[in-house]
Coordinates of C-alpha atoms and ligand atoms in Angstrom, one line a residue:
X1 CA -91.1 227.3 232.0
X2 CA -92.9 229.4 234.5
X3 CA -96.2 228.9 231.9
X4 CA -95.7 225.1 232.5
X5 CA -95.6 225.5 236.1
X6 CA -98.6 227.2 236.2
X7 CA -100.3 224.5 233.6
X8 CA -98.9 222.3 235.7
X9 CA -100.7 223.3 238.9
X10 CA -104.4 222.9 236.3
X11 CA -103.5 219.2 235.5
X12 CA -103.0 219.3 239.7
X13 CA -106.4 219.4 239.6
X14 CA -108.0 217.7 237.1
X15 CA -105.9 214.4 238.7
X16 CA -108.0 213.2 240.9
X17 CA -110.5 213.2 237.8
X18 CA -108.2 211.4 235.4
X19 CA -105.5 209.6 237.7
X20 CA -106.5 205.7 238.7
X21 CA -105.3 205.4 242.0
X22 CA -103.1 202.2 241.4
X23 CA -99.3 202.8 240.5
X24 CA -97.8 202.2 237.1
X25 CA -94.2 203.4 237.9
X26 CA -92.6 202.6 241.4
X27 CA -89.3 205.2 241.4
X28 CA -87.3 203.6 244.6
X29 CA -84.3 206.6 245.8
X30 CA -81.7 204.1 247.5
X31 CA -78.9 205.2 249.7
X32 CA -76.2 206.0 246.7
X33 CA -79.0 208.8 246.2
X34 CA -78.6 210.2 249.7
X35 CA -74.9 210.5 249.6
X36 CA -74.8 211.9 246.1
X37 CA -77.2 214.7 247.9
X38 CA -75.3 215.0 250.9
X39 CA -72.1 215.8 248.2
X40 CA -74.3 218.4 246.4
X41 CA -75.9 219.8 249.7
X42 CA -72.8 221.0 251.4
X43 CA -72.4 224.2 249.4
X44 CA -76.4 225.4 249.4
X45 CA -75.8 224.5 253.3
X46 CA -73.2 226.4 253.9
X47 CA -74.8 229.2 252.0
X48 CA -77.7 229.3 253.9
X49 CA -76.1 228.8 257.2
X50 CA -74.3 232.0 256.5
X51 CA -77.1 234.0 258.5
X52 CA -76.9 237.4 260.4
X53 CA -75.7 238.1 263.4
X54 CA -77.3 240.7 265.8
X55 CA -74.8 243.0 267.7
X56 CA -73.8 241.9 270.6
X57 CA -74.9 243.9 273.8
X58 CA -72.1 243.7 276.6
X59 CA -74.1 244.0 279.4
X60 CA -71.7 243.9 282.1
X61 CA -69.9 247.2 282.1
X62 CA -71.5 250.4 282.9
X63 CA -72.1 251.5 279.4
X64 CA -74.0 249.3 277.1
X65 CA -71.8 248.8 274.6
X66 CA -73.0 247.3 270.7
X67 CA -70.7 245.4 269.1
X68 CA -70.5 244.3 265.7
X69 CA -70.2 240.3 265.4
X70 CA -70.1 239.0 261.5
X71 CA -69.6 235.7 260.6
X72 CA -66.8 235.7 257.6
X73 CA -67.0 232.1 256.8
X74 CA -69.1 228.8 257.3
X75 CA -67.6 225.7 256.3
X76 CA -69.3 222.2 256.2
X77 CA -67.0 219.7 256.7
X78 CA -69.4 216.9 257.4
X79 CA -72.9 216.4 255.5
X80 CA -74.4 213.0 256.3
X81 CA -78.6 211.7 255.6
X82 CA -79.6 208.4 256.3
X83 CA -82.8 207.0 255.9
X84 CA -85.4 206.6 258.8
X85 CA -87.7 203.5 258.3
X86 CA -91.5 204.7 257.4
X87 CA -90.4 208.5 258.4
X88 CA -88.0 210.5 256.1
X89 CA -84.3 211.3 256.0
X90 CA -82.0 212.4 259.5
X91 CA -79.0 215.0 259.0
X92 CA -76.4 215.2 260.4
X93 CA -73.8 218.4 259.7
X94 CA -70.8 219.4 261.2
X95 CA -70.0 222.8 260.4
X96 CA -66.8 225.2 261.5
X97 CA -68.3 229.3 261.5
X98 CA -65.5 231.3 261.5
X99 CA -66.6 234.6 263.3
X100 CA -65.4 238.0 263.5
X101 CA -66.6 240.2 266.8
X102 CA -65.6 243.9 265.9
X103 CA -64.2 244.4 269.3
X104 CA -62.1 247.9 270.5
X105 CA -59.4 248.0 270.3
X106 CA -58.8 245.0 268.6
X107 CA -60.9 242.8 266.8
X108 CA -61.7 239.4 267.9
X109 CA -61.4 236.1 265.4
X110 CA -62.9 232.6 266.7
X111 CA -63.9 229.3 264.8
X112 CA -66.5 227.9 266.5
X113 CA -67.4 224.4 266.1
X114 CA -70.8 223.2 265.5
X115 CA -73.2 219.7 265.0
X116 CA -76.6 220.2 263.2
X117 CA -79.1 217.4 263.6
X118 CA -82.2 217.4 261.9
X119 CA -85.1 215.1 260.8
X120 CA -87.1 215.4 258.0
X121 CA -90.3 214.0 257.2
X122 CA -90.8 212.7 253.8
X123 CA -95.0 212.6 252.9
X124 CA -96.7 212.7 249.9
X125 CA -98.2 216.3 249.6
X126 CA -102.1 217.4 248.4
X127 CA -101.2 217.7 244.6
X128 CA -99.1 214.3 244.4
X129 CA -95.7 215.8 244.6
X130 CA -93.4 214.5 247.4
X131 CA -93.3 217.0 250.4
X132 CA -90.3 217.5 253.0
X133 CA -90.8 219.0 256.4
X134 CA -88.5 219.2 259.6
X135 CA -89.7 217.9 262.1
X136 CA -87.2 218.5 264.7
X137 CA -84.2 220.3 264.5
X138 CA -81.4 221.0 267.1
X139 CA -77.7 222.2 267.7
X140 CA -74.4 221.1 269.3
X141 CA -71.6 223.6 269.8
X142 CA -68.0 223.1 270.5
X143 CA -65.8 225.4 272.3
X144 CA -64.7 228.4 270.5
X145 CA -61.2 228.4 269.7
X146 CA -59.6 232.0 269.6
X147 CA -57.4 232.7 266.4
X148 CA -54.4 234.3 266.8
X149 CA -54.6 237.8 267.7
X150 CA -57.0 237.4 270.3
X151 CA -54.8 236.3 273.1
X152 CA -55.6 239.7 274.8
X153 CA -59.5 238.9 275.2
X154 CA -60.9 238.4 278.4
X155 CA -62.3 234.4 279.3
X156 CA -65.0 236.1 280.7
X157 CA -65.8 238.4 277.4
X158 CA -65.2 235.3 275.1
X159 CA -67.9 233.4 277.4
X160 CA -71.1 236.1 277.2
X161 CA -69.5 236.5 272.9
X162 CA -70.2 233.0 272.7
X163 CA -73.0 232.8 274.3
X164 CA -74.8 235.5 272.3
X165 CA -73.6 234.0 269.1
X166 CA -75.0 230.0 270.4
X167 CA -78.1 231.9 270.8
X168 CA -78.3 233.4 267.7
X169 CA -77.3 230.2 265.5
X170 CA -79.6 227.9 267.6
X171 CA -82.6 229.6 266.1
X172 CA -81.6 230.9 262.9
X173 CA -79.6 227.6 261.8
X174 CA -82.7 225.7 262.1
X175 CA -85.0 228.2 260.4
X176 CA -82.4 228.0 257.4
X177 CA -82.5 224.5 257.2
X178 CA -86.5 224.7 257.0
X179 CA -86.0 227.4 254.5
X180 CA -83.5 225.0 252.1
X181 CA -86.3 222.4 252.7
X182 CA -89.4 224.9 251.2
X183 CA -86.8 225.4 248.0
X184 CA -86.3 221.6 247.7
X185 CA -90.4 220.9 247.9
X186 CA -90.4 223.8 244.6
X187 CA -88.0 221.6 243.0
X188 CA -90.2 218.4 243.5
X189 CA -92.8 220.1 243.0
X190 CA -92.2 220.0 239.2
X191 CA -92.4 216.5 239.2
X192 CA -96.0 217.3 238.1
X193 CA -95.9 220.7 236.8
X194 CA -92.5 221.5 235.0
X195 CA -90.8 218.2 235.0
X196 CA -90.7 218.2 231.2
X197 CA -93.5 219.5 227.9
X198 CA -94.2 216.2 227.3
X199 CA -97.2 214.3 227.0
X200 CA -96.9 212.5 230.0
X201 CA -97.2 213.7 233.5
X202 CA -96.3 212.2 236.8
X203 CA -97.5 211.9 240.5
X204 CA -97.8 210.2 243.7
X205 CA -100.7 208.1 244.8
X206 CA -99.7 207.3 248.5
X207 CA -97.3 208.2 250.8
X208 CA -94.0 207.0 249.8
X209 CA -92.1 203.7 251.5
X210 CA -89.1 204.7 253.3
X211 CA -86.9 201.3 255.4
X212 CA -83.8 202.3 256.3
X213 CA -82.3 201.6 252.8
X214 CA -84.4 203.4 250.3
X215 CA -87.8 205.5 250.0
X216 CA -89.7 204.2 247.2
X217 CA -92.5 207.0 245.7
X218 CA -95.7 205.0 244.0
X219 CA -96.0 207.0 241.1
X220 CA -99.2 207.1 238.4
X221 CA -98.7 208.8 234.9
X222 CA -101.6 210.9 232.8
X223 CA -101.1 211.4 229.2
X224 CA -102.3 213.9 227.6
X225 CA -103.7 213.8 224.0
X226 CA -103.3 217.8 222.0
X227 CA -103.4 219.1 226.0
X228 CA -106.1 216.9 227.1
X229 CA -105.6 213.7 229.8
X230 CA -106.8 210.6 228.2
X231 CA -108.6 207.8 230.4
X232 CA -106.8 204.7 230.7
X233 CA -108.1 201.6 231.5
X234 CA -108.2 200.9 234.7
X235 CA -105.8 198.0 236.0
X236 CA -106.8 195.8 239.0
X237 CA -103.3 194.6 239.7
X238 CA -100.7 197.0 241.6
X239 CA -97.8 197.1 240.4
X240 CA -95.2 196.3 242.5
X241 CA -91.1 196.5 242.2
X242 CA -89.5 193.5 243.3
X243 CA -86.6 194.1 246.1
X244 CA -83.8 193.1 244.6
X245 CA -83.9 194.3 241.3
X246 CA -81.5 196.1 238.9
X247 CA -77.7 197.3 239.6
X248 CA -76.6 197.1 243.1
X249 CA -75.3 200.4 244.2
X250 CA -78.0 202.4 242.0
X251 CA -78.7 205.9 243.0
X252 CA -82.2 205.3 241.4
X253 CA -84.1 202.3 240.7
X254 CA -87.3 203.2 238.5
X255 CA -89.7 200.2 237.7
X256 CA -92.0 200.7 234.6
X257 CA -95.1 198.5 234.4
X258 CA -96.9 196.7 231.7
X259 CA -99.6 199.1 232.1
X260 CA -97.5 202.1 231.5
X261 CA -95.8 200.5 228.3
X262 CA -99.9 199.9 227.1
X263 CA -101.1 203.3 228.0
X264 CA -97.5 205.2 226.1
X265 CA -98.9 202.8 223.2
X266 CA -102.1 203.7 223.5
X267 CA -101.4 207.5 223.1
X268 CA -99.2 207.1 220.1
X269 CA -102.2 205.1 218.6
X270 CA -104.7 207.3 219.3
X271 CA -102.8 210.4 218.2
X272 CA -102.5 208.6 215.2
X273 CA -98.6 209.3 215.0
X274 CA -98.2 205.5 214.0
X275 CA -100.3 205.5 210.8
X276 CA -98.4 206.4 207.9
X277 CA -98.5 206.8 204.0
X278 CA -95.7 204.8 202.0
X279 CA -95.6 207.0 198.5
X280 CA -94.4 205.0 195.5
X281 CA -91.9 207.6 192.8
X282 CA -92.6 206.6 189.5
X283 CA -88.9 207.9 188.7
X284 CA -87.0 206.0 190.8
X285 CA -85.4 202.8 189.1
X286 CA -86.1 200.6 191.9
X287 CA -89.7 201.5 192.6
X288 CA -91.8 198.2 193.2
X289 CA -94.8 200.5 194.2
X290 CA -96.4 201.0 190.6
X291 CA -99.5 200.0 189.4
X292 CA -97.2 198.2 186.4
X293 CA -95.6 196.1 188.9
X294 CA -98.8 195.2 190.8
X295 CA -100.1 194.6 187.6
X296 CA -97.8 191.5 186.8
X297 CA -99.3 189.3 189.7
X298 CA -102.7 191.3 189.6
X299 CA -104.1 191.0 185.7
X300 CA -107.3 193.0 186.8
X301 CA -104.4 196.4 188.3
X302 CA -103.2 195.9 184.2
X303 CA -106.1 196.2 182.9
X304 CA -107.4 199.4 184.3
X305 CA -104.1 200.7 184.7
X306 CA -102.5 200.2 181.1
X307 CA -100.0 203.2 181.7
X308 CA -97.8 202.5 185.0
X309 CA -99.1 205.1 187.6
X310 CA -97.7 205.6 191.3
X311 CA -99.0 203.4 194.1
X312 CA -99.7 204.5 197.8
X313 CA -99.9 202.6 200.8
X314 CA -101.5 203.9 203.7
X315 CA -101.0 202.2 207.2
X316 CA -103.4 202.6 209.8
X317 CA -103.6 201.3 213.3
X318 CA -106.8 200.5 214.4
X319 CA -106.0 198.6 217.1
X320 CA -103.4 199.5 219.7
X321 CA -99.8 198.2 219.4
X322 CA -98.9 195.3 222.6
X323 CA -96.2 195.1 223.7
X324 CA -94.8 192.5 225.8
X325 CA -91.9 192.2 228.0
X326 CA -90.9 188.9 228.7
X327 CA -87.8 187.5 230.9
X328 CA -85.1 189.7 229.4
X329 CA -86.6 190.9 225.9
X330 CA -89.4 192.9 224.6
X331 CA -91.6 192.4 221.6
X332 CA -94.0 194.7 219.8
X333 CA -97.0 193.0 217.9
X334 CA -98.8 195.4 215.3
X335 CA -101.5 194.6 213.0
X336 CA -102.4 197.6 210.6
X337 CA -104.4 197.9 208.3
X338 CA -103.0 198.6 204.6
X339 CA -104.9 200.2 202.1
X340 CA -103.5 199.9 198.4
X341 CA -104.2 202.7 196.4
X342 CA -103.2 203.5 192.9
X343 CA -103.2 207.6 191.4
X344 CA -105.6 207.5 188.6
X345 CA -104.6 209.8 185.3
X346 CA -106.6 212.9 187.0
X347 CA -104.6 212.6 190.5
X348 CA -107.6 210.9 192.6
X349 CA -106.8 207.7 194.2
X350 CA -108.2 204.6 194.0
X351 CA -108.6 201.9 196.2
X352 CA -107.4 198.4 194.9
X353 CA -107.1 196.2 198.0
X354 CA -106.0 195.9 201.1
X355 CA -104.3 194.0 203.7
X356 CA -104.4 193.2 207.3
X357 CA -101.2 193.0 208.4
X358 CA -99.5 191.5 211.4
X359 CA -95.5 192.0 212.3
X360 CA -93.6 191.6 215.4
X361 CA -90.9 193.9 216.1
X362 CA -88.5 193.3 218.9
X363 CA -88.1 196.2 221.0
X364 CA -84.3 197.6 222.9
X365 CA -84.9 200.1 225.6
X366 CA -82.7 202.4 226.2
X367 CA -82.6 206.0 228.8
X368 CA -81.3 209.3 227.7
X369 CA -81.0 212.3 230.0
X370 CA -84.4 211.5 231.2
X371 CA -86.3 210.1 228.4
X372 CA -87.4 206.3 227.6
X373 CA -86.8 205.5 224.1
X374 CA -87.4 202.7 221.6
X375 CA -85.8 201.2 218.5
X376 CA -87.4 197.9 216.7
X377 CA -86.1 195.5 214.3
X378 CA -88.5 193.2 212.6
X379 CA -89.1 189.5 214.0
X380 CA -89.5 187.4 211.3
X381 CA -91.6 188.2 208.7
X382 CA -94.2 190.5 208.1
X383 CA -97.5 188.6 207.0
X384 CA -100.3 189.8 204.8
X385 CA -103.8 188.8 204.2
X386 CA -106.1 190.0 202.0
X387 CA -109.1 192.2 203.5
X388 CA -110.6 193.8 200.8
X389 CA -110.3 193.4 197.1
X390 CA -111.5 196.0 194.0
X391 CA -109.2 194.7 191.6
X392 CA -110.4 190.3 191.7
X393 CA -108.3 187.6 193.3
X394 CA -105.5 188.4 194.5
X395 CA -102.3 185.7 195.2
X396 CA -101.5 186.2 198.9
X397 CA -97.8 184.7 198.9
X398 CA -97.0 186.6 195.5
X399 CA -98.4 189.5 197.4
X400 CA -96.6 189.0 200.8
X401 CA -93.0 189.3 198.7
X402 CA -93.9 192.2 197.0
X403 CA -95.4 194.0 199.5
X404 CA -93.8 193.2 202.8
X405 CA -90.8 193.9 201.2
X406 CA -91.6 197.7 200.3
X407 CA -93.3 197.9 203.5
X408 CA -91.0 197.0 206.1
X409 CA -88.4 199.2 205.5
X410 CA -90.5 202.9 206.2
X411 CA -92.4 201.2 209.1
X412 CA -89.1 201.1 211.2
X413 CA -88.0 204.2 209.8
X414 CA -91.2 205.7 211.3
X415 CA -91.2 203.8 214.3
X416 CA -87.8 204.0 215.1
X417 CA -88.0 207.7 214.5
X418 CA -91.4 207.7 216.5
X419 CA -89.9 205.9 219.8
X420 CA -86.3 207.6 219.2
X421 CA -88.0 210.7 220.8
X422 CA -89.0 209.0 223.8
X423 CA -91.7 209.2 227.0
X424 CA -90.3 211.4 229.7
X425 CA -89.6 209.2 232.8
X426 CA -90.9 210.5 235.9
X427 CA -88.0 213.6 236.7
X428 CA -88.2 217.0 238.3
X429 CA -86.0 220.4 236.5
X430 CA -82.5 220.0 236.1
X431 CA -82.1 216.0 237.1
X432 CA -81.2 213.8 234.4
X433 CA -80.3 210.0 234.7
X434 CA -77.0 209.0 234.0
X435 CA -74.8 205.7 233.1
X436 CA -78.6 204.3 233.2
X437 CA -79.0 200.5 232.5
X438 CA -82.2 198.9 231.2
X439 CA -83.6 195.8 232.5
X440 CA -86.7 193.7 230.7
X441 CA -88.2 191.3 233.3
X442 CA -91.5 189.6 232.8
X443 CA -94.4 191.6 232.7
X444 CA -92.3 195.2 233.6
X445 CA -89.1 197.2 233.2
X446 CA -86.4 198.2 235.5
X447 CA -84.2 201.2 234.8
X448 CA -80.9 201.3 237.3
X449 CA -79.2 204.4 237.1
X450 CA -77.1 207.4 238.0
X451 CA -78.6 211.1 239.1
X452 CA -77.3 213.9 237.9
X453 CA -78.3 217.4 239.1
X454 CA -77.4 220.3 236.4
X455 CA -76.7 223.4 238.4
Ligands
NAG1 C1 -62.8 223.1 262.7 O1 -62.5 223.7 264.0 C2 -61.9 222.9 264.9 C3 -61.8 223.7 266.2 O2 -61.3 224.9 266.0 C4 -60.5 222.5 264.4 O3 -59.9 221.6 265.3 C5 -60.6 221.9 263.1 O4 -59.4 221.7 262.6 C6 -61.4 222.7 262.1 N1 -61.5 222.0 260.9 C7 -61.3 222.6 259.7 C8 -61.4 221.6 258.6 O5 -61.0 223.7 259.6
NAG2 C1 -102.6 194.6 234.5 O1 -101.3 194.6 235.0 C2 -100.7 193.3 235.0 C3 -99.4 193.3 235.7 O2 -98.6 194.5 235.3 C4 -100.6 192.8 233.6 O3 -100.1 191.5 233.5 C5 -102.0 192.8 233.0 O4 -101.9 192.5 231.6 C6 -102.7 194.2 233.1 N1 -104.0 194.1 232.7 C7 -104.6 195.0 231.8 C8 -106.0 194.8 231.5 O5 -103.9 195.9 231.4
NAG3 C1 -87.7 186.7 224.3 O1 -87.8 185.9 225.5 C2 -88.8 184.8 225.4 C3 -88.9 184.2 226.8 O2 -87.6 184.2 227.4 C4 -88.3 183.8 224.4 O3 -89.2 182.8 224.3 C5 -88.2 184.6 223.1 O4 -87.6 183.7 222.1 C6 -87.3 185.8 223.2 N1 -87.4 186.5 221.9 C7 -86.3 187.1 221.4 C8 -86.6 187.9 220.2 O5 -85.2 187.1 221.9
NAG4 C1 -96.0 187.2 216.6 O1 -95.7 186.6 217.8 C2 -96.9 185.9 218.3 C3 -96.5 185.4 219.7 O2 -95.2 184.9 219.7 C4 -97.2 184.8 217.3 O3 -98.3 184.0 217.8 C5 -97.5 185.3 216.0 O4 -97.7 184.3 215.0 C6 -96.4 186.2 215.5 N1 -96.7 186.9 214.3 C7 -95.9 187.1 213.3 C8 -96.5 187.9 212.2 O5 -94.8 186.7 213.2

C-alpha cells in the first residue's frame, strides 16, 4: 500500500503530460454525504478535541499555586456541515467537556458547554486531489455547571478556572480541527495514489462546484497499459452531469461519460485481453471444431485433411470495441477478426480461412464495492463473412451456423469473465459504494449510490 502511494505520487507527475484537461467522470457529493460524515465525524472529533490542558496558575493568593486541570471526557452531541455555495463545507459542533480541576482539598468536577464553528474551504489541490483547509474557526462557551461535590468552590475560583480552561480550548480546539482536516486531505489524497492497483487512475481537473446542495469534483482518468499511461484521444466536448439525475436522496451521484466507456475499451483492446483462442478437443462427442466437420461444407478442408484433426479459432480485435449507451440500455458492437486454423499431422497449424465478424452484445452495468462491471448477452446473431480463404469457396450461411454457433458461447465466457472484474470508479482507501443503482442515459452513465467508510 505505502509502495502505491508512493507510485502514486510518480503518476502525480507525469499527469499533466498524459491527462486531457476535459472531464470524463463528474463525481457530485450531495447533502446525504455530508450527514453520513457528520454521523462518522463525531467520534474522530471527539477524539481530537480531547487536548491537554496546562495547569492552572491561581494568581490571586500569595503563593502561586499549580493546579492540575484534566479534561476526563468530551462528548459531541451535535455534529452538523452544510454546504457553502462556491466555498466548502461550515461546521457546526456542540460539544459538552467534562473537566476535572485537581483542586486541595477537594477536587473540582464541571461540564462545560461548548459551540465550534468552523469553515472549510474545499479547492482542488496541485496533484489533482481535492484539498480542505479551515479558513476560519471560532468558539462559544456556555456556563460551566459545577457537578456535585463542588458546592464548596468559590464563584470567584470557578470564574479565573474557567477562564483559564476557555483560553486553553479556544486555541487548541481550532488547531485540532485543522489537524483532523490534514488527515482527511491524506485520505483524499489517495484518490490518485492508493485509491485502488488498478489500471485506471483518477484526478481533478478544476476546482470542484460546490451550491448549497452538493460539491461536484470534475474528474479525468489515465489508464495505464503494463504501468504505462496510455494517450487517449482527445475529446472536444465536456462532459457534463445533468442536475437532476439518478436516485433522489443519493449520498453520491457519479456520472460516467461516453469517452470514459471508449478509453476502458480501448485499454482492454490494446492489452489484447479481448482476443482469444477457441481450441477444438478431438475427444469430445460434441466437437463441431474438426477439420472432419469443416470438411462436409468445405470439400477442399476433406481433401487435405483426410484424417479428422482439431481446429482452432483465434479471435483478434483489431479494432476497438463501441460501445453505446442509449436512453436506458447499452450495446457493445465488436468486429474480430477470426482466423480458422486446422493442426496438421506434425502439430503446426495451418490457416484455412477466416472471417470478419461482427456481433452486438447488450451490455448490464452493475457497481460492486467500488468497481464498474460488465456482463453481455448476444443481440441477435453473430454474422460472418469470409476475409480470406486457403481452402476455395467457401458457403457463407452454411458457415455462419457452424461457426457462430461454436463461437458465441467462449466469447461471453471471456467477456463476461473480462468485464466481471471491473474498472475501479473513482474512490479513495476504505470507501466503498453501497446499495448503488445504475442508470444508462444517452450518451453517459449515472451511478446513484450509498457511501460506505470501512473503519
Ligand atoms: C451538556 O451540558 C449541559 C450543561 O451542563 C447540560 O444541560 C446538558 O444536559 C448536557 N448534555 C448532555 C447530553 O450531557
Ligand atoms: C465526445 O464526447 C461526446 C459526448 O460524451 C460523444 O458523443 C462523442 O462521441 C465523443 N467523441 C469522441 C471522438 O470520442
Ligand atoms: C436500446 O434503446 C434504444 C433506444 O431507446 C432502442 O432503440 C433499442 O431497441 C434498445 N435495445 C435493447 C437491446 O433494449
Ligand atoms: C449491430 O447494431 C448496429 C446498430 O444498431 C446495426 O447496424 C448492425 O447491423 C448490427 N450488427 C449485427 C451483427 O447485428
Amino acid at each position: 500500500m505505502a509502495q502505491a502511494c508512493r507510485l502514486g505520487l510518480l503518476l502525480a507527475l507525469l499527469l499533466p503530460v498524459v491527462g486531457a484537461s476535459l472531464p470524463s467522470t463528474v463525481v457530485r457529493l450531495n447533502k446525504a454525504m455530508l450527514s453520513y460524515v457528520s454521523e462518522m465525524g463525531k467520534a474522530p472529533l471527539q477524539r481530537a478535541l480531547q487536548v491537554t490542558v496546562p495547569h492552572f496558575l491561581d494568581r490571586s493568593g500569595v503563593v502561586l499555586q499549580p493546579t492540575r486541570v484534566q479534561i476526563l471526557n468530551v462528548q459531541v452531541l451535535r455534529l452538523q456541515l452544510k454546504f457553502v455555495d462556491d466555498f466548502g463545507v461550515r461546521l457546526f459542533a456542540a460539544a459538552n467537556f467534562t473537566i476535572k480541576v485537581f483542586r486541595v482539598p477537594e477536587p473540582l468536577e464541571l461540564v462545560l458547554p461548548v459551540v465550534l464553528l468552523a469553515d472549510a474551504r474545499v479547492d482542488q489541490g496541485s496533484i489533482g486531489t481535492p484539498v480542505v483547509s479551515i479558513s476560519s474557526c471560532f468558539s462559544l462557551f456556555n456556563n460551566a455547571v459545577v457537578l456535585d461535590g463542588g458546592h464548596s468552590a468559590a464563584p470567584a475560583l470557578l470564574a479565573r478556572v474557567q477562564k483559564h480552561i476557555k483560553a486553553v480550548l479556544r486555541n487548541k480546539m481550532c488547531l485540532s480541527v485543522s489537524n483532523l482536516v490534514q488527515g482527511l486531505n491524506v485520505h483524499l489524497g489517495t484518490l490518485i495514489a492508493c485509491g485502488s492497483e488498478s489500471q485506471i487512475r483518477y484526478f481533478m481537473v478544476n476546482k470542484p462546484t460546490i451550491t448549497k446542495d452538493y460539491i461536484s469534483l470534475d474528474i479525468n482518468a489515465v489508464l495505464f497499459l503494463l504501468g504505462k499511461p496510455i494517450v487517449l484521444p482527445v475529446n472536444a466536448t465536456r462532459f457534463t452531469l445533468p442536475e437532476h439525475v439518478g436516485t433522489n436522496g443519493a449520498m453520491a451521484t457519479v456520472g460516467l461519460s461516453q469517452d470514459l466507456f471508449d478509453s476502458a475499451l480501448l485499454l482492454l483492446q490494446k492489452a489484447g485481453s479481448l482476443n482469444m483462442d477457441i481450441t477444438g478437443e478431438l475427444k469430445s462427442d460434441d466437437n463441431l471444431l474438426t477439420t472432419s466437420v469443416l470438411g462436409q461444407i468445405i470439400p477442399e478442408v476433406a481433401r487435405q485433411f483426410p484424417e479428422p484433426m482439431p481446429v482452432v479459432l483465434k479471435v483478434r480485435l483489431g479494432g476497438t470495441p463501441v460501445a453505446t449507451l442509449h436512453p436506458n440500455n447499452a450495446t457493445l458492437q465488436l468486429q474480430p477478426l477470426v482466423e480458422v486454423l486446422a493442426s496438421a499431422s506434425n502439430s503446426a497449424f495451418h490457416s484455412l480461412f477466416s472471417l470478419d465478424v461482427a456481433v452486438n452484445l447488450s451490455l448490464q452495468l452493475s457497481v460492486s464495492k467500488v468497481k464498474l462491471q460488465g456482463t453481455t448477452s448476444v443481440l441477435g446473431e453473430v454474422k460472418l463473412t469470409v476475409a480470406s480463404s486457403n481452402v476455395g469457396f467457401i458457403d457463407t450461411d452454411q458457415i455462419q451456423a457452424l461457426v457462430g454457433n461454436v463461437f458465441e458461447k467462449p466469447l461471453l465466457d471471456h467477456l463476461n469473465a473480462l468485464l466481471g472484474m471491473g474498472v475501479a470508479l473513482p474512490n479513495v482507501v476504505n470507501l466503498h459504494y453501497v446499495t448503488p443503482e445504475v442508470f444508462v442515459h444517452q450518451g453517459y452513465v449515472v451511478i446513484s449510490s450509498g457511501l460506505f467508510y470501512l473503519n
